[in-house]
């Protein structure tokens, strides 16, 4: 999931005694693993939280085109160029499914876009980091899509039907992307000295930002507790981060690359790795706009939206003319 | 000129057109006016890069010097490229990109239609595969040209400006030479001049519906398909496209 720090609407988990009759019936359905569909009654806070989460996820897919698009024109072979184009096209497609899922909650894609562009909504912090060498494209697939999958697989079971169904489609494509990313890393890690250096450099820069993708520890968060009670969120951030580290470290070893964490070691007792936390002050700074590429990413999106206004207006005007001509003919 | 020399040149023309235009279109990634267009442009670029692999792959075989499609794409200098100038022109605004795409798609659809009956079965097979993609590209770019040409006053003005800028690059696509004469005699590829009436019919119908006017100017830019004189833009495109292959020779990616 490319959504972090989604603030759950409301005041925290209500006890059964505090719930209205409608709320209690709703919670029963959730507890019974029934899917909530657009026309079903739902608490306003559930709706608001989902809009925030799905919207942030959709925006991440859209902004996420930019760091990868940065290398499409420099892809080193025709095959790599084709694979990267197909991948970025998939990301845009994910954005489309997710905006459609959000629309079923009563918010339009244009409204969500405006909220992104004026800073009311966020996208994942990871896309504020630059892609500086070709191995970064491998690292994005391997680590960033890897972290996204870790989050999204449980969300296939999320309680809101349209979101859950979007996740099922998205997960299939993401795991394909992750394999392609790892394949780039393999080629680089087995390549020339310069290529190995690129691969290590990419891992050094993307390791901690990837760990940040899961968000800060939420074990004491009332917001997370409510989202988990609603089954909008299935696992805690820490559980997923641990799973990601446990899966990724052996893959890095297989590549012959060094994870940039001196504190990393296997903990036999817990059956997982101990690892260093990312610098959370950096994470909060990036969320507030102080990351390496925040301004570039937003400027690019704003420019695309503003430069494209005449195109959207033109096509709408043409559509209206056609409609009018059709009515006149009838 | 031997038949194989001519065939090699022709295949470079086909492959370089899709390579260079596919590259240009891919520059839009993440920057288009609406999400559906980002998807459509990436998809169009992807199709063209796929076609490039087929055309340049066959070109390398015909040449017989062991050069792969990648070698041809990434290790030739500008004077060896054989794409028409239209494909290397910068994207400009969205209207200019779509107008360029439409003019190329119209040409390409007529060309591929002919090539499906080529006496060279390898060419006929590639043409058959590519023509399915290109007929969809043409439908989409034609619809967009109509929508924007017959949209608002502003969109109409931008599309007319795009057409005025691009029209002088159309003639080159139909400007046959000795390469074409050799292949036409063998039934391998057409004399491109023959394709012009069908192109004019497709383009004329769309531009009329788009309320756009073909400029009344006989001037034609050429020099791309024979490599005599490309625009200044191609060199810049190649510096970006070929950079990794040039900077790290012999590496496998």
Short mmCIF file of C-alpha atoms in Angstrom, two decimals, chain B residues 4 11 14 16 42 70 91 122 125 157 184:
data_model
loop_
_atom_site.label_atom_id
_atom_site.label_comp_id
_atom_site.label_asym_id
_atom_site.label_seq_id
_atom_site.Cartn_x
_atom_site.Cartn_y
_atom_site.Cartn_z
CA UNK B 4 19.77 -6.80 -49.79
CA UNK B 11 13.98 -2.06 -42.68
CA UNK B 14 10.58 1.15 -40.72
CA UNK B 16 13.82 3.89 -36.96
CA UNK B 42 2.49 4.71 -22.73
CA UNK B 70 19.81 -3.15 -29.72
CA UNK B 91 6.61 16.81 -28.64
CA UNK B 122 8.95 -12.02 -42.94
CA UNK B 125 4.20 -11.23 -40.97
CA UNK B 157 -6.42 27.23 -32.57
CA UNK B 184 8.89 -2.05 -55.59
#
